């Protein structure tokens, strides 16, 4: 028994991308299939998420240590355009306040903005900081450090030449796990590195920030096939011990349990035969806490449930139809 891949994709678009996710819901889905099926499905989901206004990210266990939640977050953060999102937020904020932004899509010095709107620079700077306080710093759906980071990125859109605010690069490096010394962020009041202790909270904050910046949500495709390859060498990418596989399953279990707090997140986990068979130390049987959350105990007679958390994709002849959808 299996779910035809095209049927599953249509269901994901209809039930999730056009409704549930856009309304602020969060969901984690597992798709099991062969290499060609997964490649086509990932491509179509990427196109569908773009069509519906979601940011979209591809994460591969070959190059990202998925057993470390902070590295999963860094992979997502590395694909997001933080300056562009801050620019969108600031322009929208000024528009809602009834002011004109002279050069859409570009940072504008505050004195230029004040001249265009016939305002005093000092008063405009004070008002802007008050707006950021109300709309960003007091939004408790985001962590304090994340709010500090976003506030600094927003301030930079009006002070591109201010040496005291020239911290865009360190802030983005912090978000992407590239910052070597946390001391480089001293003036931003960001207090801690992003680690396994706060990475999920940072992901929740990012989902919230995306919606504030006009995006409909976040779609992430997570390819975990590398977890089932015990013979992987260094040249083949990251090598996972059985213990690391269990840690990766724990990361997925935690995201599933926390999915109601990931506003606008659709995470699709791509897996192959190793997830449900093969080496017992690398399959779902090794970690029942995850298996119990995605394995369907009750199945309709004669077919699988396409709404189940884990679906087996249909046979190869369905792939041609998916490929046609990807070309549209």
mmCIF file of C-alpha atoms in Angstrom:
data_model
loop_
_atom_site.group_PDB
_atom_site.id
_atom_site.type_symbol
_atom_site.label_atom_id
_atom_site.label_comp_id
_atom_site.label_asym_id
_atom_site.label_seq_id
_atom_site.Cartn_x
_atom_site.Cartn_y
_atom_site.Cartn_z
ATOM 1 C CA UNK A 1 0.000 0.000 0.000
ATOM 2 C CA UNK A 2 1.171 3.524 -0.779
ATOM 3 C CA UNK A 3 -0.121 7.024 -1.408
ATOM 4 C CA UNK A 4 0.219 8.210 -5.020
ATOM 5 C CA UNK A 5 2.824 10.954 -4.919
ATOM 6 C CA UNK A 6 0.795 13.378 -7.013
ATOM 7 C CA UNK A 7 -2.235 12.890 -4.759
ATOM 8 C CA UNK A 8 -0.109 13.546 -1.673
ATOM 9 C CA UNK A 9 1.379 16.713 -3.154
ATOM 10 C CA UNK A 10 -2.057 18.013 -4.096
ATOM 11 C CA UNK A 11 -3.252 17.318 -0.566
ATOM 12 C CA UNK A 12 -0.250 19.114 0.979
ATOM 13 C CA UNK A 13 -0.961 22.161 -1.175
ATOM 14 C CA UNK A 14 -4.709 22.173 -0.553
ATOM 15 C CA UNK A 15 -4.782 21.361 3.159
ATOM 16 C CA UNK A 16 -1.553 22.973 4.323
ATOM 17 C CA UNK A 17 -0.022 25.506 1.934
ATOM 18 C CA UNK A 18 -3.291 27.265 1.104
ATOM 19 C CA UNK A 19 -4.905 27.027 4.512
ATOM 20 C CA UNK A 20 -3.376 25.622 7.690
ATOM 21 C CA UNK A 21 0.177 26.965 7.381
ATOM 22 C CA UNK A 22 -0.969 30.374 6.147
ATOM 23 C CA UNK A 23 -3.280 30.615 9.164
ATOM 24 C CA UNK A 24 -0.292 30.203 11.500
ATOM 25 C CA UNK A 25 -0.267 26.450 11.970
ATOM 26 C CA UNK A 26 2.825 24.266 12.157
ATOM 27 C CA UNK A 27 3.227 20.732 10.808
ATOM 28 C CA UNK A 28 5.858 18.020 10.346
ATOM 29 C CA UNK A 29 5.425 15.424 7.587
ATOM 30 C CA UNK A 30 7.552 12.402 6.689
ATOM 31 C CA UNK A 31 7.721 11.190 3.076
ATOM 32 C CA UNK A 32 9.258 7.809 2.307
ATOM 33 C CA UNK A 33 10.332 6.915 -1.234
ATOM 34 C CA UNK A 34 13.172 6.160 -3.621
ATOM 35 C CA UNK A 35 15.821 8.693 -4.626
ATOM 36 C CA UNK A 36 14.104 9.869 -7.811
ATOM 37 C CA UNK A 37 10.719 10.254 -6.141
ATOM 38 C CA UNK A 38 12.174 12.275 -3.294
ATOM 39 C CA UNK A 39 14.073 14.520 -5.690
ATOM 40 C CA UNK A 40 10.935 15.317 -7.687
ATOM 41 C CA UNK A 41 8.768 15.730 -4.579
ATOM 42 C CA UNK A 42 11.276 18.138 -3.021
ATOM 43 C CA UNK A 43 11.378 20.147 -6.248
ATOM 44 C CA UNK A 44 7.595 20.391 -6.506
ATOM 45 C CA UNK A 45 7.200 21.330 -2.851
ATOM 46 C CA UNK A 46 9.802 24.051 -3.344
ATOM 47 C CA UNK A 47 7.809 25.453 -6.273
ATOM 48 C CA UNK A 48 4.527 25.224 -4.367
ATOM 49 C CA UNK A 49 5.917 26.976 -1.295
ATOM 50 C CA UNK A 50 7.240 29.817 -3.461
ATOM 51 C CA UNK A 51 3.861 30.079 -5.185
ATOM 52 C CA UNK A 52 2.139 30.516 -1.822
ATOM 53 C CA UNK A 53 4.601 33.081 -0.468
ATOM 54 C CA UNK A 54 6.600 30.894 1.912
ATOM 55 C CA UNK A 55 10.332 31.130 2.395
ATOM 56 C CA UNK A 56 11.805 27.774 1.405
ATOM 57 C CA UNK A 57 14.935 25.989 2.601
ATOM 58 C CA UNK A 58 16.542 22.645 1.744
ATOM 59 C CA UNK A 59 18.564 20.875 4.448
ATOM 60 C CA UNK A 60 20.598 17.721 3.771
ATOM 61 C CA UNK A 61 22.022 15.487 6.481
ATOM 62 C CA UNK A 62 25.033 14.971 4.192
ATOM 63 C CA UNK A 63 26.237 18.509 4.848
ATOM 64 C CA UNK A 64 24.300 19.581 7.986
ATOM 65 C CA UNK A 65 24.661 17.872 11.360
ATOM 66 C CA UNK A 66 20.973 17.225 11.872
ATOM 67 C CA UNK A 67 21.596 15.589 15.241
ATOM 68 C CA UNK A 68 22.437 19.088 16.503
ATOM 69 C CA UNK A 69 19.399 21.367 16.500
ATOM 70 C CA UNK A 70 21.538 24.501 16.407
ATOM 71 C CA UNK A 71 23.069 23.356 13.105
ATOM 72 C CA UNK A 72 19.591 22.797 11.679
ATOM 73 C CA UNK A 73 18.745 26.346 12.683
ATOM 74 C CA UNK A 74 21.992 27.677 11.189
ATOM 75 C CA UNK A 75 21.170 25.956 7.892
ATOM 76 C CA UNK A 76 17.772 27.662 7.838
ATOM 77 C CA UNK A 77 19.216 31.011 8.897
ATOM 78 C CA UNK A 78 21.869 30.729 6.205
ATOM 79 C CA UNK A 79 19.188 30.566 3.527
ATOM 80 C CA UNK A 80 17.201 33.569 4.762
ATOM 81 C CA UNK A 81 17.890 37.128 3.602
ATOM 82 C CA UNK A 82 17.906 38.911 6.934
ATOM 83 C CA UNK A 83 18.685 42.406 5.643
ATOM 84 C CA UNK A 84 15.976 42.148 2.993
ATOM 85 C CA UNK A 85 13.448 41.015 5.600
ATOM 86 C CA UNK A 86 14.367 43.906 7.890
ATOM 87 C CA UNK A 87 14.015 46.279 4.941
ATOM 88 C CA UNK A 88 10.550 44.914 4.182
ATOM 89 C CA UNK A 89 9.498 45.240 7.816
ATOM 90 C CA UNK A 90 10.749 48.817 8.153
ATOM 91 C CA UNK A 91 9.150 49.969 4.888
ATOM 92 C CA UNK A 92 5.854 48.383 5.911
ATOM 93 C CA UNK A 93 6.095 50.002 9.347
ATOM 94 C CA UNK A 94 6.574 53.484 7.888
ATOM 95 C CA UNK A 95 3.775 52.879 5.409
ATOM 96 C CA UNK A 96 1.370 51.917 8.187
ATOM 97 C CA UNK A 97 2.333 55.088 10.013
ATOM 98 C CA UNK A 98 1.471 57.144 6.951
ATOM 99 C CA UNK A 99 5.000 58.042 5.814
ATOM 100 C CA UNK A 100 6.629 57.690 2.396
ATOM 101 C CA UNK A 101 9.766 55.585 1.857
ATOM 102 C CA UNK A 102 11.814 57.383 -0.834
ATOM 103 C CA UNK A 103 13.669 54.413 -2.335
ATOM 104 C CA UNK A 104 11.775 51.111 -2.017
ATOM 105 C CA UNK A 105 14.013 48.164 -1.284
ATOM 106 C CA UNK A 106 16.968 50.298 -0.198
ATOM 107 C CA UNK A 107 18.284 51.558 3.132
ATOM 108 C CA UNK A 108 17.683 55.314 3.472
ATOM 109 C CA UNK A 109 19.562 57.663 5.858
ATOM 110 C CA UNK A 110 17.175 59.060 8.401
ATOM 111 C CA UNK A 111 17.798 62.679 7.407
ATOM 112 C CA UNK A 112 16.740 61.866 3.815
ATOM 113 C CA UNK A 113 13.610 60.165 5.093
ATOM 114 C CA UNK A 114 12.847 63.138 7.342
ATOM 115 C CA UNK A 115 13.267 65.601 4.474
ATOM 116 C CA UNK A 116 11.001 63.609 2.174
ATOM 117 C CA UNK A 117 8.241 63.526 4.813
ATOM 118 C CA UNK A 118 8.897 67.077 6.104
ATOM 119 C CA UNK A 119 9.712 65.934 9.603
ATOM 120 C CA UNK A 120 12.321 66.851 12.175
ATOM 121 C CA UNK A 121 15.121 64.271 12.248
ATOM 122 C CA UNK A 122 15.280 64.090 16.034
ATOM 123 C CA UNK A 123 11.535 63.551 16.363
ATOM 124 C CA UNK A 124 11.502 60.944 13.584
ATOM 125 C CA UNK A 125 14.352 59.030 15.216
ATOM 126 C CA UNK A 126 12.489 59.073 18.540
ATOM 127 C CA UNK A 127 9.235 57.919 16.922
ATOM 128 C CA UNK A 128 10.970 55.132 14.994
ATOM 129 C CA UNK A 129 12.558 53.734 18.126
ATOM 130 C CA UNK A 130 9.183 53.844 19.881
ATOM 131 C CA UNK A 131 7.611 51.941 16.991
ATOM 132 C CA UNK A 132 10.325 49.301 17.162
ATOM 133 C CA UNK A 133 9.824 48.992 20.902
ATOM 134 C CA UNK A 134 6.110 48.382 20.469
ATOM 135 C CA UNK A 135 6.282 46.126 17.412
ATOM 136 C CA UNK A 136 9.489 44.171 17.998
ATOM 137 C CA UNK A 137 10.896 44.508 21.499
ATOM 138 C CA UNK A 138 7.532 43.903 23.176
ATOM 139 C CA UNK A 139 6.607 40.921 20.973
ATOM 140 C CA UNK A 140 7.086 38.067 23.431
ATOM 141 C CA UNK A 141 6.602 35.412 20.734
ATOM 142 C CA UNK A 142 10.275 36.045 19.954
ATOM 143 C CA UNK A 143 13.163 35.547 22.356
ATOM 144 C CA UNK A 144 14.875 38.582 23.851
ATOM 145 C CA UNK A 145 18.169 38.059 22.014
ATOM 146 C CA UNK A 146 16.330 37.565 18.732
ATOM 147 C CA UNK A 147 14.346 40.763 19.305
ATOM 148 C CA UNK A 148 17.580 42.622 19.973
ATOM 149 C CA UNK A 149 19.062 41.291 16.744
ATOM 150 C CA UNK A 150 16.040 42.232 14.637
ATOM 151 C CA UNK A 151 15.897 45.697 16.216
ATOM 152 C CA UNK A 152 19.518 46.299 15.263
ATOM 153 C CA UNK A 153 18.897 45.135 11.687
ATOM 154 C CA UNK A 154 15.918 47.497 11.468
ATOM 155 C CA UNK A 155 17.898 50.437 12.875
ATOM 156 C CA UNK A 156 20.544 49.806 10.253
ATOM 157 C CA UNK A 157 18.003 50.496 7.486
ATOM 158 C CA UNK A 158 17.891 54.154 8.645
ATOM 159 C CA UNK A 159 21.494 54.550 9.753
ATOM 160 C CA UNK A 160 23.527 52.876 6.984
ATOM 161 C CA UNK A 161 26.418 55.295 7.491
ATOM 162 C CA UNK A 162 26.483 55.354 11.308
ATOM 163 C CA UNK A 163 29.670 53.701 12.546
ATOM 164 C CA UNK A 164 28.057 53.030 15.912
ATOM 165 C CA UNK A 165 25.363 50.926 14.232
ATOM 166 C CA UNK A 166 27.547 49.156 11.718
ATOM 167 C CA UNK A 167 26.844 45.752 13.213
ATOM 168 C CA UNK A 168 24.747 44.164 10.494
ATOM 169 C CA UNK A 169 27.422 41.648 9.538
ATOM 170 C CA UNK A 170 28.110 40.397 13.113
ATOM 171 C CA UNK A 171 24.363 40.054 13.783
ATOM 172 C CA UNK A 172 23.825 37.991 10.650
ATOM 173 C CA UNK A 173 26.943 35.955 11.414
ATOM 174 C CA UNK A 174 25.518 35.285 14.874
ATOM 175 C CA UNK A 175 22.255 34.065 13.347
ATOM 176 C CA UNK A 176 24.111 31.788 10.941
ATOM 177 C CA UNK A 177 26.560 30.367 13.474
ATOM 178 C CA UNK A 178 29.542 32.045 11.822
ATOM 179 C CA UNK A 179 30.481 34.489 14.592
ATOM 180 C CA UNK A 180 33.701 33.560 16.345
ATOM 181 C CA UNK A 181 33.514 35.944 19.309
ATOM 182 C CA UNK A 182 30.275 36.932 21.027
ATOM 183 C CA UNK A 183 32.084 40.077 22.176
ATOM 184 C CA UNK A 184 31.582 41.508 18.681
ATOM 185 C CA UNK A 185 27.908 41.927 19.629
ATOM 186 C CA UNK A 186 28.492 43.774 22.881
ATOM 187 C CA UNK A 187 26.793 46.957 21.687
ATOM 188 C CA UNK A 188 23.674 45.039 20.584
ATOM 189 C CA UNK A 189 22.966 43.609 24.068
ATOM 190 C CA UNK A 190 22.805 40.089 22.616
ATOM 191 C CA UNK A 191 23.956 37.949 25.511
ATOM 192 C CA UNK A 192 24.498 34.372 24.323
ATOM 193 C CA UNK A 193 25.530 32.189 21.449
ATOM 194 C CA UNK A 194 22.965 30.022 19.696
ATOM 195 C CA UNK A 195 23.322 26.469 21.030
ATOM 196 C CA UNK A 196 21.187 23.369 21.457
ATOM 197 C CA UNK A 197 19.645 25.001 24.527
ATOM 198 C CA UNK A 198 18.076 27.937 22.666
ATOM 199 C CA UNK A 199 18.049 26.897 18.983
ATOM 200 C CA UNK A 200 14.406 25.742 18.964
ATOM 201 C CA UNK A 201 13.363 29.035 20.536
ATOM 202 C CA UNK A 202 15.348 30.825 17.850
ATOM 203 C CA UNK A 203 13.545 28.815 15.170
ATOM 204 C CA UNK A 204 10.179 29.741 16.695
ATOM 205 C CA UNK A 205 11.278 33.379 16.713
ATOM 206 C CA UNK A 206 12.334 33.194 13.072
ATOM 207 C CA UNK A 207 8.945 31.802 12.064
ATOM 208 C CA UNK A 208 7.294 34.707 13.835
ATOM 209 C CA UNK A 209 9.635 37.242 12.232
ATOM 210 C CA UNK A 210 8.943 35.892 8.748
ATOM 211 C CA UNK A 211 5.234 36.584 9.151
ATOM 212 C CA UNK A 212 5.963 40.092 10.456
ATOM 213 C CA UNK A 213 8.050 40.688 7.334
ATOM 214 C CA UNK A 214 5.239 39.775 4.982
ATOM 215 C CA UNK A 215 6.071 36.124 4.312
ATOM 216 C CA UNK A 216 3.335 33.513 4.640
ATOM 217 C CA UNK A 217 5.543 31.075 6.506
ATOM 218 C CA UNK A 218 8.540 28.773 6.146
ATOM 219 C CA UNK A 219 8.841 25.516 4.214
ATOM 220 C CA UNK A 220 11.843 23.330 5.009
ATOM 221 C CA UNK A 221 12.732 20.057 3.290
ATOM 222 C CA UNK A 222 14.973 17.931 5.525
ATOM 223 C CA UNK A 223 16.683 15.000 3.796
ATOM 224 C CA UNK A 224 17.708 12.441 6.451
ATOM 225 C CA UNK A 225 18.743 9.548 4.185
ATOM 226 C CA UNK A 226 22.366 9.955 5.292
ATOM 227 C CA UNK A 227 21.381 8.744 8.776
ATOM 228 C CA UNK A 228 20.853 5.225 7.427
ATOM 229 C CA UNK A 229 24.272 4.907 5.783
ATOM 230 C CA UNK A 230 26.618 3.179 8.259
ATOM 231 C CA UNK A 231 29.369 2.819 5.672
ATOM 232 C CA UNK A 232 29.489 6.533 4.827
ATOM 233 C CA UNK A 233 33.041 7.810 4.601
ATOM 234 C CA UNK A 234 34.317 11.317 5.177
ATOM 235 C CA UNK A 235 34.228 11.893 1.424
ATOM 236 C CA UNK A 236 30.543 11.006 1.364
ATOM 237 C CA UNK A 237 29.611 13.730 3.822
ATOM 238 C CA UNK A 238 28.910 13.713 7.552
ATOM 239 C CA UNK A 239 29.184 10.308 9.177
ATOM 240 C CA UNK A 240 26.588 9.431 11.825
ATOM 241 C CA UNK A 241 27.215 6.914 14.571
ATOM 242 C CA UNK A 242 24.195 5.010 15.942
ATOM 243 C CA UNK A 243 24.246 7.423 18.880
ATOM 244 C CA UNK A 244 24.151 10.418 16.553
ATOM 245 C CA UNK A 245 21.210 8.857 14.714
ATOM 246 C CA UNK A 246 19.315 8.645 18.004
ATOM 247 C CA UNK A 247 20.155 12.287 18.686
ATOM 248 C CA UNK A 248 18.803 13.235 15.243
ATOM 249 C CA UNK A 249 15.581 11.346 15.952
ATOM 250 C CA UNK A 250 15.347 13.203 19.265
ATOM 251 C CA UNK A 251 15.694 16.535 17.433
ATOM 252 C CA UNK A 252 12.789 15.537 15.157
ATOM 253 C CA UNK A 253 10.718 14.373 18.129
ATOM 254 C CA UNK A 254 11.209 17.691 19.883
ATOM 255 C CA UNK A 255 10.197 19.665 16.789
ATOM 256 C CA UNK A 256 7.063 17.540 16.417
ATOM 257 C CA UNK A 257 6.115 18.064 20.062
ATOM 258 C CA UNK A 258 6.709 21.809 19.696
ATOM 259 C CA UNK A 259 5.100 22.171 16.262
ATOM 260 C CA UNK A 260 2.067 24.072 17.560
ATOM 261 C CA UNK A 261 4.433 26.900 18.534
ATOM 262 C CA UNK A 262 6.186 27.066 15.137
ATOM 263 C CA UNK A 263 3.822 29.507 13.490
ATOM 264 C CA UNK A 264 3.711 29.001 9.723
ATOM 265 C CA UNK A 265 6.269 26.170 9.565
ATOM 266 C CA UNK A 266 5.900 23.166 7.270
ATOM 267 C CA UNK A 267 8.763 20.709 7.739
ATOM 268 C CA UNK A 268 8.838 17.779 5.302
ATOM 269 C CA UNK A 269 11.316 15.047 6.238
ATOM 270 C CA UNK A 270 12.529 12.991 3.258
ATOM 271 C CA UNK A 271 13.537 9.411 4.023
ATOM 272 C CA UNK A 272 14.210 6.069 2.342
ATOM 273 C CA UNK A 273 14.020 2.362 3.235
ATOM 274 C CA UNK A 274 16.586 2.726 6.019
ATOM 275 C CA UNK A 275 14.079 4.665 8.124
ATOM 276 C CA UNK A 276 11.657 1.763 8.462
ATOM 277 C CA UNK A 277 13.923 -1.228 7.829
ATOM 278 C CA UNK A 278 17.505 -2.346 7.531
ATOM 279 C CA UNK A 279 19.853 -1.631 10.425
ATOM 280 C CA UNK A 280 17.673 -1.602 13.525
ATOM 281 C CA UNK A 281 20.075 0.850 15.185
ATOM 282 C CA UNK A 282 19.328 3.415 12.459
ATOM 283 C CA UNK A 283 15.597 2.889 11.939
ATOM 284 C CA UNK A 284 12.529 4.126 13.775
ATOM 285 C CA UNK A 285 12.627 0.963 15.873
ATOM 286 C CA UNK A 286 15.712 2.361 17.599
ATOM 287 C CA UNK A 287 13.755 5.309 18.973
ATOM 288 C CA UNK A 288 10.169 4.464 19.804
ATOM 289 C CA UNK A 289 9.396 7.968 21.064
ATOM 290 C CA UNK A 290 9.615 9.210 17.456
ATOM 291 C CA UNK A 291 8.002 6.136 15.919
ATOM 292 C CA UNK A 292 4.941 6.454 18.156
ATOM 293 C CA UNK A 293 4.432 10.024 16.945
ATOM 294 C CA UNK A 294 4.495 9.327 13.200
ATOM 295 C CA UNK A 295 3.513 5.685 12.749
ATOM 296 C CA UNK A 296 -0.154 5.073 11.922
ATOM 297 C CA UNK A 297 -1.662 2.385 14.148
ATOM 298 C CA UNK A 298 -4.993 2.472 12.324
ATOM 299 C CA UNK A 299 -5.079 2.280 8.512
ATOM 300 C CA UNK A 300 -8.042 2.346 6.107
ATOM 301 C CA UNK A 301 -8.599 -1.060 4.541
ATOM 302 C CA UNK A 302 -6.810 -1.400 1.229
ATOM 303 C CA UNK A 303 -4.832 1.865 1.260
ATOM 304 C CA UNK A 304 -2.708 4.228 3.297
ATOM 305 C CA UNK A 305 -3.981 7.443 4.848
ATOM 306 C CA UNK A 306 -2.596 10.414 2.836
ATOM 307 C CA UNK A 307 -3.009 12.677 5.881
ATOM 308 C CA UNK A 308 -0.859 10.456 8.103
ATOM 309 C CA UNK A 309 2.375 11.955 9.505
ATOM 310 C CA UNK A 310 4.386 9.312 7.601
ATOM 311 C CA UNK A 311 3.437 8.350 4.051
ATOM 312 C CA UNK A 312 4.983 5.910 1.612
ATOM 313 C CA UNK A 313 5.023 7.495 -1.829
ATOM 314 C CA UNK A 314 3.528 5.648 -4.779
ATOM 315 C CA UNK A 315 5.325 3.633 -7.409
ATOM 316 C CA UNK A 316 7.588 5.013 -10.124
ATOM 317 C CA UNK A 317 4.804 5.581 -12.703
ATOM 318 C CA UNK A 318 3.446 8.428 -10.610
ATOM 319 C CA UNK A 319 6.704 10.323 -10.907
ATOM 320 C CA UNK A 320 6.048 11.359 -14.502
ATOM 321 C CA UNK A 321 2.950 13.241 -13.395
ATOM 322 C CA UNK A 322 4.916 14.953 -10.646
ATOM 323 C CA UNK A 323 7.609 15.929 -13.103
ATOM 324 C CA UNK A 324 4.985 17.542 -15.329
ATOM 325 C CA UNK A 325 3.688 19.531 -12.357
ATOM 326 C CA UNK A 326 7.204 20.730 -11.625
ATOM 327 C CA UNK A 327 7.573 22.047 -15.156
ATOM 328 C CA UNK A 328 4.355 24.097 -15.057
#
